[in-house]
Short mmCIF file of C-alpha atoms in Angstrom, two decimals:
data_model
loop_
_atom_site.label_atom_id
_atom_site.label_comp_id
_atom_site.label_asym_id
_atom_site.label_seq_id
_atom_site.Cartn_x
_atom_site.Cartn_y
_atom_site.Cartn_z
CA UNK A 166 -11.38 16.08 13.17
CA UNK A 167 -14.86 14.88 14.05
CA UNK A 168 -15.71 12.29 16.67
CA UNK A 169 -16.60 9.88 13.86
CA UNK A 170 -13.09 10.26 12.45
CA UNK A 171 -10.81 10.14 15.52
CA UNK A 172 -7.09 10.83 15.25
CA UNK A 173 -4.85 7.89 16.20
CA UNK A 174 -4.46 8.81 19.88
CA UNK A 175 -8.24 9.08 20.40
CA UNK A 176 -9.00 5.91 18.47
CA UNK A 177 -6.33 4.14 20.44
CA UNK A 178 -7.91 5.17 23.73
CA UNK A 179 -11.38 4.04 22.66
CA UNK A 180 -10.06 0.67 21.56
CA UNK A 181 -7.77 -0.07 24.47
CA UNK A 182 -9.48 1.49 27.41
CA UNK A 183 -7.31 3.10 30.05
CA UNK A 184 -3.60 2.40 29.85
CA UNK A 185 -1.74 -0.88 29.40
CA UNK A 186 -3.43 -3.69 31.31
CA UNK A 187 -3.27 -7.49 31.41
CA UNK A 188 -5.63 -9.33 29.11
CA UNK A 189 -8.91 -10.32 30.82
CA UNK A 190 -9.56 -13.99 31.58
CA UNK A 191 -12.30 -14.01 28.98
CA UNK A 192 -11.62 -11.25 26.44
CA UNK A 193 -14.54 -9.43 24.88
CA UNK A 194 -14.44 -8.75 21.14
CA UNK A 195 -14.05 -5.00 20.53
CA UNK A 196 -15.64 -3.04 17.68
CA UNK A 197 -12.29 -2.82 15.87
CA UNK A 198 -11.97 -6.63 15.90
CA UNK A 199 -15.49 -7.50 14.74
CA UNK A 200 -15.82 -9.64 11.62
CA UNK A 201 -12.50 -11.48 11.95
CA UNK A 202 -12.21 -15.22 11.85
CA UNK A 203 -11.64 -16.65 15.32
CA UNK A 204 -8.11 -17.77 14.43
CA UNK A 205 -7.23 -14.26 13.25
CA UNK A 206 -8.65 -12.79 16.45
CA UNK A 207 -6.56 -15.15 18.59
CA UNK A 208 -3.37 -14.55 16.60
CA UNK A 209 -3.69 -10.78 16.92
CA UNK A 210 -4.56 -10.95 20.63
CA UNK A 211 -2.03 -13.56 21.73
CA UNK A 212 0.67 -13.65 19.02
CA UNK A 213 1.08 -17.41 19.46
CA UNK A 214 1.68 -20.07 16.75
CA UNK A 215 -1.43 -20.73 14.62
CA UNK A 216 -1.03 -24.51 15.00
CA UNK A 217 -1.26 -24.18 18.79
CA UNK A 218 -4.32 -21.93 18.60
CA UNK A 219 -5.96 -24.26 16.10
CA UNK A 220 -5.46 -27.19 18.48
CA UNK A 221 -7.03 -25.28 21.36
CA UNK A 222 -10.11 -24.54 19.26
CA UNK A 223 -10.37 -28.09 17.95
CA UNK A 224 -10.19 -29.59 21.45
CA UNK A 225 -12.82 -27.22 22.86
CA UNK A 226 -10.44 -25.17 25.03
CA UNK A 227 -11.56 -22.04 23.18
CA UNK A 228 -15.27 -21.17 23.17
CA UNK A 229 -17.39 -18.26 21.99
CA UNK A 230 -20.15 -17.20 24.39
CA UNK A 231 -19.82 -20.58 26.16
CA UNK A 232 -20.28 -22.68 23.03
CA UNK A 233 -17.83 -24.81 21.08
CA UNK A 234 -16.77 -23.23 17.82
CA UNK A 235 -14.64 -23.69 14.71
CA UNK A 236 -11.38 -21.87 13.88
CA UNK A 237 -12.95 -19.93 11.03
CA UNK A 238 -16.11 -18.82 12.82
CA UNK A 239 -16.55 -15.03 12.70
CA UNK A 240 -16.41 -13.09 15.95
CA UNK A 241 -18.69 -10.10 16.51
CA UNK A 242 -18.61 -7.08 18.80
CA UNK A 243 -19.46 -8.10 22.37
CA UNK A 244 -18.68 -11.81 21.96
CA UNK A 245 -16.97 -13.38 24.99
CA UNK A 246 -14.09 -15.67 24.03
CA UNK A 247 -13.03 -18.18 26.66
CA UNK A 248 -9.39 -19.26 26.54
CA UNK A 249 -7.29 -21.80 28.47
CA UNK A 250 -6.10 -20.33 31.80
CA UNK A 251 -2.44 -20.68 30.75
CA UNK A 252 -2.92 -18.85 27.42
CA UNK A 253 -2.16 -15.39 28.75
CA UNK A 254 0.99 -16.50 30.55
CA UNK A 255 2.24 -18.06 27.31
CA UNK A 256 1.42 -14.83 25.44
CA UNK A 257 3.30 -12.74 28.00
CA UNK A 258 6.34 -15.03 27.83
CA UNK A 259 6.27 -14.90 24.04
CA UNK A 260 6.06 -11.10 24.11
CA UNK A 261 8.93 -10.85 26.60
CA UNK A 262 11.11 -13.08 24.41
CA UNK A 263 10.39 -10.84 21.42
CA UNK A 264 11.73 -7.82 23.34
CA UNK A 265 10.16 -4.63 24.68
CA UNK A 266 7.91 -2.48 22.52
CA UNK A 267 8.72 1.11 21.69
CA UNK A 268 7.65 3.25 24.67
CA UNK A 269 4.59 5.41 24.30
CA UNK A 270 2.71 7.58 26.78
CA UNK A 271 -0.75 6.13 26.17
CA UNK A 272 -2.50 8.30 28.73
CA UNK A 273 -1.62 11.52 26.92
CA UNK A 274 -1.10 10.04 23.48
CA UNK A 275 2.33 11.72 23.40
CA UNK A 276 5.25 9.94 21.81
CA UNK A 277 8.33 9.41 23.95
CA UNK A 278 11.54 11.01 22.69
CA UNK A 279 13.16 7.71 21.67
CA UNK A 280 10.11 6.35 19.84
CA UNK A 281 9.97 6.95 16.04
CA UNK A 282 7.08 9.21 15.04
CA UNK A 283 4.19 8.31 12.81
CA UNK A 284 4.11 10.14 9.44
CA UNK A 285 1.79 13.15 9.05
CA UNK A 286 -1.88 12.22 8.90
CA UNK A 287 -3.76 13.50 5.84
CA UNK A 288 -7.28 12.60 6.90
CA UNK A 289 -9.57 9.90 8.26
CA UNK A 290 -12.83 8.20 7.42
CA UNK A 291 -13.91 6.32 10.53
CA UNK A 292 -11.32 3.61 11.13
CA UNK A 293 -9.66 4.24 7.76
CA UNK A 294 -6.70 6.61 8.09
CA UNK A 295 -4.48 8.19 5.42
CA UNK A 296 -0.85 9.07 6.09
CA UNK A 297 1.71 10.95 4.01
CA UNK A 298 4.50 8.36 3.95
CA UNK A 299 7.92 9.97 3.50
CA UNK A 300 10.43 8.64 1.00
CA UNK A 301 12.89 6.31 2.71
CA UNK A 302 10.41 4.74 5.15
CA UNK A 303 9.43 1.16 4.16
CA UNK A 304 5.80 0.08 4.47
CA UNK A 305 6.80 -3.21 6.12
CA UNK A 306 10.02 -4.44 7.78
CA UNK A 307 12.38 -6.41 5.57
CA UNK A 308 15.93 -7.52 5.02
CA UNK A 309 18.32 -4.83 6.14
CA UNK A 310 15.70 -2.58 7.79
CA UNK A 311 13.61 -3.02 10.92
CA UNK A 312 12.00 0.41 10.93
CA UNK A 313 8.81 0.69 8.87
CA UNK A 314 5.36 2.22 8.98
CA UNK A 315 3.78 -1.05 10.11
CA UNK A 316 6.33 -1.50 12.95
CA UNK A 317 5.79 2.10 14.09
CA UNK A 318 2.03 1.52 14.12
CA UNK A 319 2.50 -1.69 16.13
CA UNK A 320 4.70 0.15 18.65
CA UNK A 321 2.41 3.17 18.90
CA UNK A 322 -0.70 1.01 19.42
CA UNK A 323 0.99 -1.81 21.30
CA UNK A 324 -2.02 -2.51 23.55
CA UNK A 325 -4.75 -2.11 20.93
CA UNK A 326 -6.89 -5.23 20.44
CA UNK A 327 -6.59 -4.63 16.67
CA UNK A 328 -3.30 -2.99 15.78
CA UNK A 329 -3.69 -0.60 12.81
CA UNK A 330 -2.12 -2.03 9.65
CA UNK A 331 -1.34 -0.67 6.16
CA UNK A 332 -4.05 -1.48 3.61
CA UNK A 333 -1.56 -1.55 0.72
CA UNK A 334 2.12 -0.81 0.24
CA UNK A 335 4.34 1.82 -1.31
CA UNK A 336 7.95 1.22 -2.31
CA UNK A 337 10.48 2.39 0.26
CA UNK A 338 11.59 5.41 -1.80
CA UNK A 339 8.07 6.32 -2.96
CA UNK A 340 6.36 9.06 -0.94
CA UNK A 341 2.70 9.95 -0.62
CA UNK A 342 -0.75 8.73 0.37
CA UNK A 343 -0.84 5.40 2.19
CA UNK A 344 -4.01 4.02 3.77
CA UNK A 345 -4.05 2.40 7.21
CA UNK A 346 -6.96 0.40 8.65
CA UNK A 347 -7.59 0.63 12.40
CA UNK A 348 -10.31 -2.03 12.39
CA UNK A 349 -10.81 -5.35 10.64
CA UNK A 350 -13.96 -4.11 8.89
CA UNK A 351 -12.14 -1.06 7.50
CA UNK A 352 -9.27 -3.28 6.32
CA UNK A 353 -11.62 -5.74 4.62
CA UNK A 354 -13.64 -3.03 2.84
CA UNK A 355 -10.56 -1.15 1.62
CA UNK A 356 -8.88 -4.29 0.30
CA UNK A 357 -12.11 -5.33 -1.44
CA UNK A 358 -12.13 -1.93 -3.16
CA UNK A 359 -8.52 -2.48 -4.26
CA UNK A 360 -9.28 -5.93 -5.66
CA UNK A 361 -12.42 -4.80 -7.48
CA UNK A 362 -10.75 -1.73 -8.98
CA UNK A 363 -13.27 0.69 -7.46
CA UNK A 364 -10.52 2.50 -5.56
CA UNK A 365 -8.64 4.97 -7.76
CA UNK A 366 -4.88 5.44 -7.12
CA UNK A 367 -3.02 8.25 -8.90
CA UNK A 368 0.68 9.11 -8.88
CA UNK A 369 2.86 11.93 -10.16
CA UNK A 370 6.28 11.05 -11.50
CA UNK A 371 9.21 12.74 -13.17
CA UNK A 372 10.72 10.64 -15.96
CA UNK A 373 13.88 10.98 -17.97
CA UNK A 374 13.57 12.36 -21.48
CA UNK A 375 10.87 14.15 -23.43
CA UNK A 376 7.58 12.24 -23.21
CA UNK A 377 6.46 11.80 -26.86
CA UNK A 378 2.67 11.74 -26.38
CA UNK A 379 0.53 14.86 -26.02
CA UNK A 380 -2.64 12.84 -25.42
CA UNK A 381 -3.57 10.55 -22.55
CA UNK A 382 -2.30 7.02 -23.18
CA UNK A 383 -2.98 3.51 -21.93
CA UNK A 384 0.23 1.64 -21.15
CA UNK A 385 -0.04 -2.13 -21.40
CA UNK A 386 2.72 -4.62 -20.61
CA UNK A 387 3.15 -8.06 -19.15
CA UNK A 388 5.45 -8.24 -16.13
CA UNK A 389 7.09 -11.06 -14.23
CA UNK A 390 9.28 -11.28 -11.15
CA UNK A 391 12.78 -12.64 -11.43
CA UNK A 392 15.11 -13.42 -8.54
CA UNK A 393 18.78 -12.88 -9.27
CA UNK A 394 21.82 -12.26 -7.09
CA UNK A 395 19.75 -12.47 -3.93
CA UNK A 396 17.18 -9.78 -4.71
CA UNK A 397 13.93 -9.53 -6.62
CA UNK A 398 13.49 -7.57 -9.81
CA UNK A 399 10.53 -7.20 -12.14
CA UNK A 400 10.95 -7.23 -15.90
CA UNK A 401 8.70 -6.90 -18.97
CA UNK A 402 7.64 -10.25 -20.42
CA UNK A 403 6.03 -11.50 -23.59
CA UNK A 404 2.24 -11.98 -23.49
CA UNK A 405 1.53 -15.47 -22.28
CA UNK A 406 5.00 -16.00 -20.79
CA UNK A 407 4.99 -18.22 -17.73
CA UNK A 408 4.32 -16.39 -14.46
CA UNK A 409 3.71 -13.06 -16.25
CA UNK A 410 0.80 -10.79 -15.33
CA UNK A 411 -0.87 -8.02 -17.29
CA UNK A 412 -0.06 -4.49 -16.12
CA UNK A 413 -2.25 -1.53 -17.10
CA UNK A 414 -2.05 2.16 -16.28
CA UNK A 415 -3.19 5.45 -17.80
CA UNK A 416 -0.66 8.25 -18.31
CA UNK A 417 -1.30 11.97 -18.90
CA UNK A 418 1.55 14.44 -19.39
CA UNK A 419 1.59 17.48 -17.09
CA UNK A 420 4.91 19.06 -18.19
CA UNK A 421 7.17 17.98 -21.02
CA UNK A 422 10.76 19.19 -21.26
CA UNK A 423 13.77 18.23 -23.32
CA UNK A 424 15.47 16.37 -20.47
CA UNK A 425 12.66 15.43 -18.09
CA UNK A 426 8.86 15.18 -18.12
CA UNK A 427 6.22 15.22 -15.39
CA UNK A 428 3.45 12.63 -15.77
CA UNK A 429 0.19 11.85 -13.96
CA UNK A 430 -0.37 8.10 -13.74
CA UNK A 431 -3.49 6.22 -12.75
CA UNK A 432 -3.02 2.55 -11.92
CA UNK A 433 -5.53 0.05 -13.27
CA UNK A 434 -3.65 -2.95 -11.88
CA UNK A 435 -1.41 -3.23 -8.85
CA UNK A 436 1.78 -5.05 -9.81
CA UNK A 437 5.08 -4.84 -7.93
CA UNK A 438 7.12 -1.82 -9.13
CA UNK A 439 4.56 -1.44 -11.94
CA UNK A 440 4.96 2.26 -12.72
CA UNK A 441 8.74 2.11 -12.57
CA UNK A 442 8.99 -0.95 -14.84
CA UNK A 443 6.40 0.19 -17.38
CA UNK A 444 7.91 3.65 -17.79
CA UNK A 445 11.41 2.17 -18.07
CA UNK A 446 10.09 -0.19 -20.75
CA UNK A 447 8.87 2.88 -22.63
CA UNK A 448 12.41 4.31 -22.55
CA UNK A 449 11.55 6.90 -19.89
CA UNK A 450 12.75 5.61 -16.50
CA UNK A 451 11.69 7.38 -13.33
CA UNK A 452 14.17 10.07 -12.32
CA UNK A 453 16.37 8.76 -9.53
CA UNK A 454 15.50 5.09 -10.09
CA UNK A 455 18.75 3.19 -9.68
CA UNK A 456 17.04 -0.20 -10.00
CA UNK A 457 15.19 0.28 -13.29
CA UNK A 458 16.97 3.36 -14.61
CA UNK A 459 18.62 1.46 -17.45
CA UNK A 460 15.89 0.31 -19.80
CA UNK A 461 17.08 -2.64 -21.92
CA UNK A 462 14.83 -1.68 -24.82
CA UNK A 463 13.23 1.60 -25.67
CA UNK A 464 9.71 1.71 -27.07
CA UNK A 465 9.38 3.79 -30.24
CA UNK A 466 5.86 5.11 -31.01
CA UNK A 467 4.21 3.69 -34.11
CA UNK A 468 5.08 5.98 -37.01
CA UNK A 469 7.58 7.92 -34.86
CA UNK A 470 11.32 8.21 -35.01
CA UNK A 471 13.78 6.94 -32.46
CA UNK A 472 14.62 9.47 -29.76
CA UNK A 473 17.82 9.54 -27.68
CA UNK A 474 17.42 6.96 -24.91
CA UNK A 475 18.35 8.28 -21.47
CA UNK A 476 19.44 4.77 -20.56
CA UNK A 477 22.21 5.04 -23.19
CA UNK A 478 23.49 8.45 -22.04
CA UNK A 479 26.98 8.91 -20.67
CA UNK A 480 27.63 9.26 -16.94
CA UNK A 481 27.98 13.04 -17.20
CA UNK A 482 24.59 13.41 -18.91
CA UNK A 483 22.94 11.04 -16.44
CA UNK A 484 24.30 13.09 -13.54
CA UNK A 485 22.48 16.13 -14.92
CA UNK A 486 19.19 14.20 -14.96
CA UNK A 487 19.38 12.49 -11.60
CA UNK A 488 19.00 14.43 -8.35
CA UNK A 489 20.97 13.05 -5.43
CA UNK A 490 19.54 9.55 -4.91
CA UNK A 491 15.95 10.77 -4.90
CA UNK A 492 13.21 8.75 -6.58
CA UNK A 493 10.72 11.28 -7.95
CA UNK A 494 7.62 9.11 -7.65
CA UNK A 495 4.78 10.22 -5.37
CA UNK A 496 1.39 8.70 -4.52
CA UNK A 497 -0.72 11.79 -5.14
CA UNK A 498 -4.34 10.85 -4.60
CA UNK A 499 -6.63 7.98 -3.59
CA UNK A 500 -10.35 8.16 -4.33
CA UNK A 501 -12.56 5.73 -2.44
CA UNK A 502 -15.72 4.14 -3.97
CA UNK A 503 -17.84 6.45 -1.77
CA UNK A 504 -16.14 9.50 -3.31
CA UNK A 505 -13.91 10.29 -0.30
CA UNK A 506 -10.57 11.66 -1.52
CA UNK A 507 -7.21 11.54 0.27
CA UNK A 508 -4.48 13.58 -1.41
CA UNK A 509 -1.20 15.38 -0.75
CA UNK A 510 1.32 17.16 -2.96
CA UNK A 511 4.94 15.96 -3.07
CA UNK A 512 7.60 17.86 -1.15
CA UNK A 513 9.73 18.38 -4.26
CA UNK A 514 11.67 21.60 -4.63
CA UNK A 515 13.14 23.69 -7.41
CA UNK A 516 12.35 22.76 -10.99
CA UNK A 517 10.59 19.58 -9.83
CA UNK A 518 8.12 21.34 -7.52
CA UNK A 519 4.41 20.69 -8.00
CA UNK A 520 2.39 23.44 -6.36
CA UNK A 521 -1.17 22.75 -7.58
CA UNK A 522 -3.22 19.57 -7.45
CA UNK A 523 -3.84 18.37 -11.05
CA UNK A 524 -7.29 17.27 -12.16
CA UNK A 525 -7.95 13.52 -11.94
CA UNK A 526 -7.28 11.30 -14.92
CA UNK A 527 -10.46 11.10 -17.01
CA UNK A 528 -12.26 7.75 -16.87
CA UNK A 529 -14.84 8.10 -19.64
CA UNK A 530 -12.65 6.74 -22.44
CA UNK A 531 -12.03 3.13 -23.43
CA UNK A 532 -8.47 1.94 -24.09
CA UNK A 533 -8.07 -0.06 -27.30
CA UNK A 534 -4.86 -2.06 -27.61
CA UNK A 535 -5.52 -4.77 -30.17
CA UNK A 536 -3.77 -7.34 -28.01
CA UNK A 537 -0.38 -5.64 -28.17
CA UNK A 538 1.93 -4.04 -25.62
CA UNK A 539 3.12 -0.44 -25.41
CA UNK A 540 1.23 2.88 -25.48
CA UNK A 541 -2.27 3.23 -26.92
CA UNK A 542 -4.36 6.41 -27.19
CA UNK A 543 -7.68 6.48 -25.37
CA UNK A 544 -10.74 6.60 -27.61
CA UNK A 545 -14.15 8.10 -26.82
CA UNK A 546 -16.14 6.04 -29.30
CA UNK A 547 -16.93 2.83 -27.44
CA UNK A 548 -19.86 2.63 -25.03
CA UNK A 549 -18.24 -0.15 -23.00
CA UNK A 550 -15.30 0.20 -20.74
CA UNK A 551 -13.01 -2.83 -20.69
CA UNK A 552 -10.39 -1.71 -18.21
CA UNK A 553 -11.63 1.29 -16.22
CA UNK A 554 -13.75 -0.51 -13.66
CA UNK A 555 -15.83 2.40 -12.41
#
């Protein structure tokens, strides 16, 4: 890796300095922290309640370069932030109450034996890093699991002024490319690209049944979150239904078999569990998906005949389709607006193995849906592009 694209241990050293040390009386804003609002800077540095920090700023106990400031003023590299003399003691007490961090040998960058490892790194672009997240590792901590990529990053870079954070999320059982920002500027730019649709995210997925379309299709549904029995689940909704949001993706078949099919999916929107819910709504749930594996209704192509629905199969037939508790959904490739590509193949074996990187989903066509939901072929006639925002 080049000096402009440091691996985590090098970037950590440049951000922290030498070893774990007490915070200075008047901390200087580091390059990785530049561009944050003052309140964000203080929260990341001190990990104290926002209301307390806001009061300090409002009463003039916090100053930037000797001058009074507002909570949402932006800090820049080299700024000197003056804090109350008791702030650091409060931060230390708060950190001690929270418990010790995972041990890490910061001098050598080597992980201690009892500290969980970071996933394999795919590549870097300055302070933007790409990891190959394994299936089973959550992106963030949650109910029933403390271990996650974000908690491992926080433990590994415990003394960094700006702790690297995931730019987006992948479901716990989804493997593949996940971006991490090691500076506020990198985080802001990457999330702007996500919101504007200029970042391309592609997945490969094995689905149950024989995919009925030979051509690339636009899938369009409306989805809404429902909370039942103490957990959240997403379901297809009618257009215009309260709290529903439009979900769009483009699907190209890579292999089609009688029992299972391999698809390449490009997301155009980023809804919770979008790929899993949309494919289940089409009657082709993701292989190994215990949450959405039973599709309540199966979409039948216009002019086509009804095909056997995997969701209605007997237990014996389902057992043949489902590998042992493995969700076969993988984040294959992310293409940044600048053209930088981060990609990795899934570690699937046997009949599910994918050994060559497929070509990207074409973006020159315009999806036409006529206001409906379901699958729609891409056309090459229109000069405008309504959904593919590139």
